[in-house]
PDB file of C-alpha atoms in Angstrom:
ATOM      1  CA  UNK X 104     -13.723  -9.930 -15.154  1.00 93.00           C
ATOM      2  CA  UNK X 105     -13.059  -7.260 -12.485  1.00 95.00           C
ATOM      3  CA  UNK X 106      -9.965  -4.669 -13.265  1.00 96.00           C
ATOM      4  CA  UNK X 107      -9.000  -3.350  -9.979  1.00 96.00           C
ATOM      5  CA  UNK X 108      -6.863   0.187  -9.795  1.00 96.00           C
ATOM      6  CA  UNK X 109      -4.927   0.904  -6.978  1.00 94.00           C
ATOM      7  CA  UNK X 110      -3.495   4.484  -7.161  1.00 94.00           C
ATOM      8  CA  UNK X 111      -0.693   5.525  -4.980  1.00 91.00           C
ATOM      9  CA  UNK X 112       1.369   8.680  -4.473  1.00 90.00           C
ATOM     10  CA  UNK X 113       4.204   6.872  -6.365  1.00 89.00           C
ATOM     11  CA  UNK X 114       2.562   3.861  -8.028  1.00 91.00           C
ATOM     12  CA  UNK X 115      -0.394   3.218  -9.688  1.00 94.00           C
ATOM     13  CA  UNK X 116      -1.385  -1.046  -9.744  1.00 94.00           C
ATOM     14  CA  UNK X 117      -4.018  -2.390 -12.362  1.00 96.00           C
ATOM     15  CA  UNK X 118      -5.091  -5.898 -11.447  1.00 95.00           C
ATOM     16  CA  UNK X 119      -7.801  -8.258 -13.405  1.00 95.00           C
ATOM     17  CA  UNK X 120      -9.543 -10.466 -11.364  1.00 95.00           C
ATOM     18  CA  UNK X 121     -11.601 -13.718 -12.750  1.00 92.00           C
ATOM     19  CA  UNK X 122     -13.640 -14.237  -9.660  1.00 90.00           C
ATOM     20  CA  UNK X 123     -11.888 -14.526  -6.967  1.00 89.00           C
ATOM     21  CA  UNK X 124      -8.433 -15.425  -8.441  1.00 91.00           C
ATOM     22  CA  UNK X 125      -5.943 -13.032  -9.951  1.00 92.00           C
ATOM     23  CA  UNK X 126      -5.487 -13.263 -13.570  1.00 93.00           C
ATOM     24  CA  UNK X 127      -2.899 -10.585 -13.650  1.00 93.00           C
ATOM     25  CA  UNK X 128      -1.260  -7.499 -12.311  1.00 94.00           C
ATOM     26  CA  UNK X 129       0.885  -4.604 -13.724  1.00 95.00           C
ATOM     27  CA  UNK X 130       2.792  -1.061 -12.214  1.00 93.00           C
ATOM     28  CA  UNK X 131       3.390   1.923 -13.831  1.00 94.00           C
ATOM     29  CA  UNK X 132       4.483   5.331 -11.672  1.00 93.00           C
ATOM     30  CA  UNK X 133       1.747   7.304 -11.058  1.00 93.00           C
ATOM     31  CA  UNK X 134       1.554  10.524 -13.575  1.00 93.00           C
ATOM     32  CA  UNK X 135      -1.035  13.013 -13.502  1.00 93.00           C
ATOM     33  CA  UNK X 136       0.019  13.840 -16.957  1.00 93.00           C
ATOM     34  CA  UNK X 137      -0.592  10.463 -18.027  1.00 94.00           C
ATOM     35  CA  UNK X 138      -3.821  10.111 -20.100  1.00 96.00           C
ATOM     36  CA  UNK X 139      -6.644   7.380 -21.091  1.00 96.00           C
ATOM     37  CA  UNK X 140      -5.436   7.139 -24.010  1.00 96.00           C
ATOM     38  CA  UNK X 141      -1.966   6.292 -22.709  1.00 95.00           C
ATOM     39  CA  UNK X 142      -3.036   4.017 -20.378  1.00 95.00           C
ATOM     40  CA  UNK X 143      -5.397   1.909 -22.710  1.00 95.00           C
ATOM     41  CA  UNK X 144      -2.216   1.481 -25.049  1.00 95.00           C
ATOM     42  CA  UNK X 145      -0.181   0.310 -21.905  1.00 95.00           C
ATOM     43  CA  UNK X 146      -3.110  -2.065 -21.181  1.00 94.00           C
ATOM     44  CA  UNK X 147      -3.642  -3.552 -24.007  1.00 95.00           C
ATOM     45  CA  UNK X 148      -0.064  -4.860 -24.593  1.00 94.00           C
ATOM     46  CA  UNK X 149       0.281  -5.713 -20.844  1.00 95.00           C
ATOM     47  CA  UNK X 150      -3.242  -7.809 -20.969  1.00 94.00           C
ATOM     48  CA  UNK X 151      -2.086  -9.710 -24.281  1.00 95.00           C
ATOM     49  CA  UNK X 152       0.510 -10.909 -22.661  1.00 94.00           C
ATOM     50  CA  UNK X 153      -1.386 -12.419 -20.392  1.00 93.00           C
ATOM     51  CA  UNK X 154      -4.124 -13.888 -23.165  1.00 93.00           C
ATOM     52  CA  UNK X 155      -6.504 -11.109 -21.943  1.00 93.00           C
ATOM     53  CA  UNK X 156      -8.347  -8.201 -23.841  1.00 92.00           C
ATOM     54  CA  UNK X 157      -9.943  -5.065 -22.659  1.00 92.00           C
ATOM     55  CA  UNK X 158     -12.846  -6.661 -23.920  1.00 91.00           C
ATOM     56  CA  UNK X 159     -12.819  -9.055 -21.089  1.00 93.00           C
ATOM     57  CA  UNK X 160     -13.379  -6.438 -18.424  1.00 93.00           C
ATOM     58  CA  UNK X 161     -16.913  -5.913 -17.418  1.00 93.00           C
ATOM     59  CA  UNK X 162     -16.472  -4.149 -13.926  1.00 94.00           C
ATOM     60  CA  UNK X 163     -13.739  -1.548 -12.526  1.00 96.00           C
ATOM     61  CA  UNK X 164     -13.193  -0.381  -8.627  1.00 96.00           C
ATOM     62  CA  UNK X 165     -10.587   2.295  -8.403  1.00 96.00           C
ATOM     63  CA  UNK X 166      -9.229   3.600  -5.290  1.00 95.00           C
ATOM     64  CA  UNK X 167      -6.745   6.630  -5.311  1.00 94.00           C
ATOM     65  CA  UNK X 168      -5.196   9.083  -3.110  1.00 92.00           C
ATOM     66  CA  UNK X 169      -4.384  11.621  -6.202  1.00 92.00           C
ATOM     67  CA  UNK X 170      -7.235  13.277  -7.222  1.00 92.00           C
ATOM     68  CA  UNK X 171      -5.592  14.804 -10.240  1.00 95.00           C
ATOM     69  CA  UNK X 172      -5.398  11.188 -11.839  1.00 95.00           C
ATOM     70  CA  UNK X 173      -8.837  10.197 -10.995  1.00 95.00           C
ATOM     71  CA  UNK X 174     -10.380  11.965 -14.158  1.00 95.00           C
ATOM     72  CA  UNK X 175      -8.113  10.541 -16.589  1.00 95.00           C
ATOM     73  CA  UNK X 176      -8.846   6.805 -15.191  1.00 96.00           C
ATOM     74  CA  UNK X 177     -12.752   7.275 -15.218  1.00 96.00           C
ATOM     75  CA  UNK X 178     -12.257   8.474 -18.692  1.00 96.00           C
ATOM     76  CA  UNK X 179      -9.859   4.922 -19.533  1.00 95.00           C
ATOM     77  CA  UNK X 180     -13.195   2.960 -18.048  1.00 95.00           C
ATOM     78  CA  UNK X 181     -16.126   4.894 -20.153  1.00 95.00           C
ATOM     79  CA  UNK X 182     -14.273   5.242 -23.597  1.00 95.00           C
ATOM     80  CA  UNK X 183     -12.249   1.610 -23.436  1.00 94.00           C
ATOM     81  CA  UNK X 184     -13.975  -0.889 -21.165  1.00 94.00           C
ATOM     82  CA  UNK X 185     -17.566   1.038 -21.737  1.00 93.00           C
ATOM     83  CA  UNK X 186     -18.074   0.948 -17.577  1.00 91.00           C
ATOM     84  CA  UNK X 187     -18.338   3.425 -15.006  1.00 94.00           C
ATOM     85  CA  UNK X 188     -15.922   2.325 -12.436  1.00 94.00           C
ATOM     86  CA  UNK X 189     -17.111   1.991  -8.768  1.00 94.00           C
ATOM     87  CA  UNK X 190     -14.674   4.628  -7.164  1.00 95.00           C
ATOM     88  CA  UNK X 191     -13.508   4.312  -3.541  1.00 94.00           C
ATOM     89  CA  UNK X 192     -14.952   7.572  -1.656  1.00 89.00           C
ATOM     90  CA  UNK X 193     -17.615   8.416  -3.581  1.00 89.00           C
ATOM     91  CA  UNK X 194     -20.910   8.751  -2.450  1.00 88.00           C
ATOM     92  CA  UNK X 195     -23.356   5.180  -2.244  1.00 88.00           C
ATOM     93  CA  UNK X 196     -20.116   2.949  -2.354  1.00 91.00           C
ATOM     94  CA  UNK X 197     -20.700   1.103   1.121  1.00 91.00           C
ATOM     95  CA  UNK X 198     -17.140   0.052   2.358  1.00 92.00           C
ATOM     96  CA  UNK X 199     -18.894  -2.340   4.983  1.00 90.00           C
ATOM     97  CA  UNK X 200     -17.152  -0.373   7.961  1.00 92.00           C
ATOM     98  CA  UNK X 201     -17.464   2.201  10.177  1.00 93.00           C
ATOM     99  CA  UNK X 202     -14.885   5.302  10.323  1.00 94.00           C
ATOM    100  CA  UNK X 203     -14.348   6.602  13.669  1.00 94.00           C
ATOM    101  CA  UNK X 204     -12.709   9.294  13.429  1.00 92.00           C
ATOM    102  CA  UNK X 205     -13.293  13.309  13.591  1.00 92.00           C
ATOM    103  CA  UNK X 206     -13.397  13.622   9.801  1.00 91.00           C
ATOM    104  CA  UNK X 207     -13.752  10.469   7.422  1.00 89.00           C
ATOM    105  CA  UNK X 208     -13.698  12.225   4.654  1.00 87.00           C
ATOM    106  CA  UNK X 209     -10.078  13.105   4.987  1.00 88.00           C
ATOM    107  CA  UNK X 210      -8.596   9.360   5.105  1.00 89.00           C
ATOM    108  CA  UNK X 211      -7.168   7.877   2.299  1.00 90.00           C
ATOM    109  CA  UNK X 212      -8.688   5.466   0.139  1.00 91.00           C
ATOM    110  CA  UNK X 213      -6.137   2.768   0.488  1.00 92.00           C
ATOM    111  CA  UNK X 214      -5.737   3.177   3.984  1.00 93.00           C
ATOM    112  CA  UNK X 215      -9.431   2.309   3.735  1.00 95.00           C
ATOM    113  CA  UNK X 216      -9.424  -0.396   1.904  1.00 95.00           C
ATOM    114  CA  UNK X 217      -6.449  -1.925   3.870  1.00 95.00           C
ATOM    115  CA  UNK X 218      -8.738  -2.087   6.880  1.00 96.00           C
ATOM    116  CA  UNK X 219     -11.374  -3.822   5.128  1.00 96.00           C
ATOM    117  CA  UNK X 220      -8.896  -6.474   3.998  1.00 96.00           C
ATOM    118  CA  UNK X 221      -7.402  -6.834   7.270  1.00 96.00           C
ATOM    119  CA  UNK X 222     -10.543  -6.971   9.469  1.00 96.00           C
ATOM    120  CA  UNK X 223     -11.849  -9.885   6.514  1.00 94.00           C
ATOM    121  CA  UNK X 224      -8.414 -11.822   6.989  1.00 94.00           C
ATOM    122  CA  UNK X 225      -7.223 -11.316  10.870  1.00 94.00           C
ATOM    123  CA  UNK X 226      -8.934 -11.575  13.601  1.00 93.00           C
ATOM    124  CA  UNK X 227      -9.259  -9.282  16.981  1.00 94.00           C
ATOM    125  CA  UNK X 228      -7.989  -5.859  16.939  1.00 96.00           C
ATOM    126  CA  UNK X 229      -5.071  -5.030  14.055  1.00 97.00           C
ATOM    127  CA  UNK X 230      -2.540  -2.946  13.392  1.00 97.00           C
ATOM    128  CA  UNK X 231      -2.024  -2.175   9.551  1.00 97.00           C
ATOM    129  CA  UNK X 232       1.664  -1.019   8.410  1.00 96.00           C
ATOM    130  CA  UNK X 233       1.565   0.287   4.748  1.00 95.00           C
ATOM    131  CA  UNK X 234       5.317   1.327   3.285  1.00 91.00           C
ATOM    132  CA  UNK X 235       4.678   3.453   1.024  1.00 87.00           C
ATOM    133  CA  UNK X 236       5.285   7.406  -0.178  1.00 86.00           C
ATOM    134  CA  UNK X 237       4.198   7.439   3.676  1.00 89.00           C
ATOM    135  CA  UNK X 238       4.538   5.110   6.152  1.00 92.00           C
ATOM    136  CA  UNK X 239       1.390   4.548   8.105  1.00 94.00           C
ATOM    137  CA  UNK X 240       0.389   2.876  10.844  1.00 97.00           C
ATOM    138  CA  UNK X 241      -3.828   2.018  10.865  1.00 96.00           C
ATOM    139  CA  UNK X 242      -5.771   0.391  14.138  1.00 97.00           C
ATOM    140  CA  UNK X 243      -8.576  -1.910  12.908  1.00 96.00           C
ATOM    141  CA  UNK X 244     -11.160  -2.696  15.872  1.00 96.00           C
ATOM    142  CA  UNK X 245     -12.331  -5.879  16.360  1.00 95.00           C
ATOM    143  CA  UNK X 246     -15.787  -5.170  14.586  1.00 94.00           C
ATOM    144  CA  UNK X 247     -14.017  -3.837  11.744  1.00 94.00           C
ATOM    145  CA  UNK X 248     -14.475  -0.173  12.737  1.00 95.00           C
ATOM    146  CA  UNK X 249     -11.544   1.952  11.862  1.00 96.00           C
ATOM    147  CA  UNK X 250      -9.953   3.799  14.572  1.00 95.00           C
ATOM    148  CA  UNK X 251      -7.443   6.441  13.136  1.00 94.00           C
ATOM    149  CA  UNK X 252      -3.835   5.723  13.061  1.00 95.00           C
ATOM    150  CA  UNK X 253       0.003   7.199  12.339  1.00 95.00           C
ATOM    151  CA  UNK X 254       1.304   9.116   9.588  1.00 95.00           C
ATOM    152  CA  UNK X 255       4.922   8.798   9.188  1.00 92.00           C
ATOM    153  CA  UNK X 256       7.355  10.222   6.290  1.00 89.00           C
ATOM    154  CA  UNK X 257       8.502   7.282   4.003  1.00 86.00           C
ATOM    155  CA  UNK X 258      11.806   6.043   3.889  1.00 85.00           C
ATOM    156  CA  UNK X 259      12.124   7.007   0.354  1.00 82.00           C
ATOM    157  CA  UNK X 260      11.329  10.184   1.227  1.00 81.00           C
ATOM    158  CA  UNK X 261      13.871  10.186   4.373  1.00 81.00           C
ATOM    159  CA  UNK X 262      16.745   8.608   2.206  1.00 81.00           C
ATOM    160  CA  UNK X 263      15.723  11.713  -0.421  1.00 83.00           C
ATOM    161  CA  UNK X 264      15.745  14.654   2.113  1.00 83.00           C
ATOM    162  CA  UNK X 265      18.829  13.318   3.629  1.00 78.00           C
ATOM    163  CA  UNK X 266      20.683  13.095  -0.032  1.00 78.00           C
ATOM    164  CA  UNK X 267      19.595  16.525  -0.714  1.00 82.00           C
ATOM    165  CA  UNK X 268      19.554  18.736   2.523  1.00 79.00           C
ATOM    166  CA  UNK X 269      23.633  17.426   3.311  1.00 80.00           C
ATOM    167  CA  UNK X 270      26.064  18.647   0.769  1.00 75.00           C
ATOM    168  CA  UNK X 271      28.998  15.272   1.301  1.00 76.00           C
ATOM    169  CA  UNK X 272      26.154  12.642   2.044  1.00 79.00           C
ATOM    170  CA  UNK X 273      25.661  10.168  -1.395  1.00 77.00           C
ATOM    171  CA  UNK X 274      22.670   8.975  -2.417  1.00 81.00           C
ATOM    172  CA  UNK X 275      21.850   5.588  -1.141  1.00 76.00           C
ATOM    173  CA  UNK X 276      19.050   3.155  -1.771  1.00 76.00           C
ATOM    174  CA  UNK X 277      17.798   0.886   1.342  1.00 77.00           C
ATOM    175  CA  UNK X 278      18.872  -2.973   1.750  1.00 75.00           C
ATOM    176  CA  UNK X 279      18.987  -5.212   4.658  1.00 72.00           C
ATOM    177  CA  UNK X 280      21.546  -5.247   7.042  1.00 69.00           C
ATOM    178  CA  UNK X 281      24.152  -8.285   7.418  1.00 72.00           C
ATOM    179  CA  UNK X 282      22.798 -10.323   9.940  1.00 64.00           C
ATOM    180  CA  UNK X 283      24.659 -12.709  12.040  1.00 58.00           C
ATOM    181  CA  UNK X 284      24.763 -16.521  11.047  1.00 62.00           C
ATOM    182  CA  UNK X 285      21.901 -18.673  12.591  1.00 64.00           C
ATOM    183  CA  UNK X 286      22.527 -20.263  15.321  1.00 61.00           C
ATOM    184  CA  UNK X 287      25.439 -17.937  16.578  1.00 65.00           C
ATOM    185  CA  UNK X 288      25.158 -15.573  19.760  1.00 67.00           C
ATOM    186  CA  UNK X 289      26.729 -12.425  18.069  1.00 66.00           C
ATOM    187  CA  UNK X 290      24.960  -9.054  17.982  1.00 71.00           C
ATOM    188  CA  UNK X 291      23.521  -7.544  14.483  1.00 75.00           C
ATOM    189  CA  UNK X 292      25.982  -4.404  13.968  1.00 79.00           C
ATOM    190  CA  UNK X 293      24.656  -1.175  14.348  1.00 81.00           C
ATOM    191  CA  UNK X 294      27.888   0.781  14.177  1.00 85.00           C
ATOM    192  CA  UNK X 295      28.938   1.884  10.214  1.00 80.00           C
ATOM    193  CA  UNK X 296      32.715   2.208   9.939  1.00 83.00           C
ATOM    194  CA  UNK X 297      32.226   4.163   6.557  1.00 85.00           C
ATOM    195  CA  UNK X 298      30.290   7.143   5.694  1.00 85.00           C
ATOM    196  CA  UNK X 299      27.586   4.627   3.436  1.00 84.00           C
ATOM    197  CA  UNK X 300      27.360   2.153   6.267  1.00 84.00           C
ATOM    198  CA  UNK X 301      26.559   4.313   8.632  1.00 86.00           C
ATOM    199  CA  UNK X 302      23.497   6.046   6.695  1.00 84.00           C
ATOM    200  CA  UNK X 303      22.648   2.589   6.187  1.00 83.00           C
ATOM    201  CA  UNK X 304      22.742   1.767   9.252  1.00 84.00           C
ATOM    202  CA  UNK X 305      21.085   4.533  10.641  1.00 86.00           C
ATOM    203  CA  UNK X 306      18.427   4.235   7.918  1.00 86.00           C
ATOM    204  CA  UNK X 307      17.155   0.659   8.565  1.00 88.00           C
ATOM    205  CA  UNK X 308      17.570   0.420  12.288  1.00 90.00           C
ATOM    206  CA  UNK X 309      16.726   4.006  12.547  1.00 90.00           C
ATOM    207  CA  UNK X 310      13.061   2.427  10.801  1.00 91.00           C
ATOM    208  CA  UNK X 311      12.674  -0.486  12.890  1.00 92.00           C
ATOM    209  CA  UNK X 312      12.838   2.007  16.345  1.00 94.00           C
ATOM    210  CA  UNK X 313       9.801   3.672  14.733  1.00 94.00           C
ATOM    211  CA  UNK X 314       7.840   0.931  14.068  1.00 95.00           C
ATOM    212  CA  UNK X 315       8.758  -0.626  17.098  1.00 96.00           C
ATOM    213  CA  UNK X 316       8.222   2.585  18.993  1.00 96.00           C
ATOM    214  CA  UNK X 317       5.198   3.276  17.368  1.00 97.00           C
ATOM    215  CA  UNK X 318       3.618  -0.506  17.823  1.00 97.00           C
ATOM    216  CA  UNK X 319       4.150   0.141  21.277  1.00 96.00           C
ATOM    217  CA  UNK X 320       2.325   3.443  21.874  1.00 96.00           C
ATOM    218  CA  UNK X 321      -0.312   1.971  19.941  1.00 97.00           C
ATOM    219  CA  UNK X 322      -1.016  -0.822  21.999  1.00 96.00           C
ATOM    220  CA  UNK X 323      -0.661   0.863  24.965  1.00 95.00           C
ATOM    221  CA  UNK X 324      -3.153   3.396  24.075  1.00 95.00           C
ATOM    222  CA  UNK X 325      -5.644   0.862  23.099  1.00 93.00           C
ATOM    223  CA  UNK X 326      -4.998  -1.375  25.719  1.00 91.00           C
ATOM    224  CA  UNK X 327      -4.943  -5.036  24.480  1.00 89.00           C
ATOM    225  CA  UNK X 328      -2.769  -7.359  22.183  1.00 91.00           C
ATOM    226  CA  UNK X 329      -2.890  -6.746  18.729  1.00 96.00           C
ATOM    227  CA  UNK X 330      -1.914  -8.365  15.779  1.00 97.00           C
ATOM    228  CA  UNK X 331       0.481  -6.743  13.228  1.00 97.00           C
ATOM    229  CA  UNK X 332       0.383  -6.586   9.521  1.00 97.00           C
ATOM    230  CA  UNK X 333       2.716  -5.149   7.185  1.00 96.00           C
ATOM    231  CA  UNK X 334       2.082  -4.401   3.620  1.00 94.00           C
ATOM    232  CA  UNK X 335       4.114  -2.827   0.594  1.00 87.00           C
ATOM    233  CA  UNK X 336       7.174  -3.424  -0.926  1.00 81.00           C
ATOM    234  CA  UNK X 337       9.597  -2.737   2.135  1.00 86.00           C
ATOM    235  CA  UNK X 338       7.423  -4.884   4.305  1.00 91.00           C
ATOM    236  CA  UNK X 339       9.336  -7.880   4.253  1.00 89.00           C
ATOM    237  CA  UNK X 340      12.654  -6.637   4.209  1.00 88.00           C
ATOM    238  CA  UNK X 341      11.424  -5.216   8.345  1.00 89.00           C
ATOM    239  CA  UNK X 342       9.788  -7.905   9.251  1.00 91.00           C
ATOM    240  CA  UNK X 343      12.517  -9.860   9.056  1.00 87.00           C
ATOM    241  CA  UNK X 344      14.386  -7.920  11.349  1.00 87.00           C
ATOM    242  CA  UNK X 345      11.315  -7.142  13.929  1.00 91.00           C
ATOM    243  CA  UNK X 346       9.073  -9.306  16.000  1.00 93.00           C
ATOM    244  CA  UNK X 347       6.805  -6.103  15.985  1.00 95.00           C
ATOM    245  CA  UNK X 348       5.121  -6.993  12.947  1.00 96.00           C
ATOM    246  CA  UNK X 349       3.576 -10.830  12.872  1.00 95.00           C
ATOM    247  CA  UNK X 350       2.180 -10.906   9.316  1.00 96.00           C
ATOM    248  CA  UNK X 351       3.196  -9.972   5.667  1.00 95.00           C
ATOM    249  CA  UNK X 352       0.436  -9.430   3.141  1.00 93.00           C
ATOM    250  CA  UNK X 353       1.501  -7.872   0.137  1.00 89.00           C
ATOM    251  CA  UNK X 354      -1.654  -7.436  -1.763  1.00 90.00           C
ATOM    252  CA  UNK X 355      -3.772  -6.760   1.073  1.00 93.00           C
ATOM    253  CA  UNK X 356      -4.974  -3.882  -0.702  1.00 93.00           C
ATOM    254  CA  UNK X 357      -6.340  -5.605  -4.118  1.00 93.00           C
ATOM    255  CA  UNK X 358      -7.667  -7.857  -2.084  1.00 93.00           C
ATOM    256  CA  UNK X 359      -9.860  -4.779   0.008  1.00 94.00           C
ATOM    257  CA  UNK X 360     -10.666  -3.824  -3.631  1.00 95.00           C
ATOM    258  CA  UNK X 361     -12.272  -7.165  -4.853  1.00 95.00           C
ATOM    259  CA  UNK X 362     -14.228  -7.282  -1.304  1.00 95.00           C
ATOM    260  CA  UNK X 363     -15.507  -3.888  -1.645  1.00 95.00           C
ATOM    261  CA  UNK X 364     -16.872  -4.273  -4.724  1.00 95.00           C
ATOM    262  CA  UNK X 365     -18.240  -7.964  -4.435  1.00 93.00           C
ATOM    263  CA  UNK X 366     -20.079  -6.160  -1.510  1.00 92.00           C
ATOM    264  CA  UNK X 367     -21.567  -3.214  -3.806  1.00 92.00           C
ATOM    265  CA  UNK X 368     -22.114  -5.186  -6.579  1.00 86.00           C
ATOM    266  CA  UNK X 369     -24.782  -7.527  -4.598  1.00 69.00           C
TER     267      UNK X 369
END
């Protein structure tokens, strides 16, 4: 079986893979302080659970945009599942795509892998959205080839800096918006009669100008219709509330994962 590792700014995802079909998948916040050790007991209860032992792993892919971790997960695959993983980046793992832009080297791995994923799944030019730490916006060309794309501060990150940088504002978390009932004519409401409503409001809505904004600069820079994929966990919760984005695809990058390395691996 394949474990996949997906390390993110915030979370870290461990997925084991029987083929093509997902066997199971576990979180944990990422923690540079967090060792092999530590993660092999985390594992092993997590994988029981599921009727699985580390035993059962014969192959690892990792892709992470923390370097600091990376040592303490190569060390988890040589002393407890005996492997050395396949690592995203590294030098003689072919992603199957080109990388146009000025300096390859300085794109992150998942945004990487995301295009890979997308380009196998959609067709014609793309547009990736991944919420996460960051929000970023990736083109995918036709062929594959990845174009560059947006880096945007998260809303985590924006709901933080607003809690902290104004001394009477609460912390909030972000939800949805009250929408009005199907099939009525009323307008969504935009306007916050309380201090909370308002940062909601200017939160979510304050989101879906970017993307919307951003979609649009996009395609008008490229010059032809593209299709629109969100991934992470806020995804949904925009889409919803957008037509800029057509698709949701949650594990879009596990998915990259298992296609890189079927692709290294023959």
């Amino acid at each position: 079986m394949l474990l996949t590792i997906d390390c993110g700014n915030t979370n870290t995802v461990f997925a084991v893979f029987a083929g093509k079909e997902k066997r199971g998948a576990w979180r944990t916040a990422t923690n540079v302080a967090r060792t092999a050790d530590e993660y092999a007991v985390w594992l092993t209860q997590l994988m029981a659970l599921e009727g699985m032992e580390l035993g059962d792993v014969s192959e690892v892919i990792i892709a992470t945009v923390v370097p600091e971790v990376l040592f303490n997960l190569e060390t988890l695959c040589r002393r407890y599942f005996k492997r050395e993983p396949m690592v995203v980046g590294k030098k003689g793992v072919d992603l199957g795509i080109e990388i146009r832009i000025d300096h390859p080297e300085q794109v992150g791995a998942d945004r990487l892998v995301n295009a890979v994923a997308a380009h196998a799944v959609y067709e014609g030019a793309l547009i990736v959205i991944d919420f996460g730490t960051a929000t970023t916006f990736d083109v995918v060309e036709p062929d594959g080839g990845y174009a560059g794309g947006i880096i945007a501060p998260g809303i985590n990150l924006s709901l933080d800096a607003l809690y902290r940088a104004a001394a009477q504002l609460p912390r909030i978390g972000i939800r949805p918006p009250e929408m009005p009932e199907e099939g009525t004519n009323s307008p969504v409401k935009v306007i916050g009669k309380s201090t909370v409503t308002a940062m909601h409001s200017g939160i979510f809505w304050g989101y879906i100008g970017l993307i919307e904004g951003l979609v649009t600069r996009i395609k008008e820079e490229y010059g032809t219709e593209m299709t629109v994929i969100g991934t992470g966990g806020l995804a949904a919760i925009f889409a919803d509330c957008t037509p800029a984005i057509q698709h949701v695809d949650d594990e879009i990058t596990l998915r990259g994962l298992l296609l890189i390395h079927e692709r290294n691996a023959a």
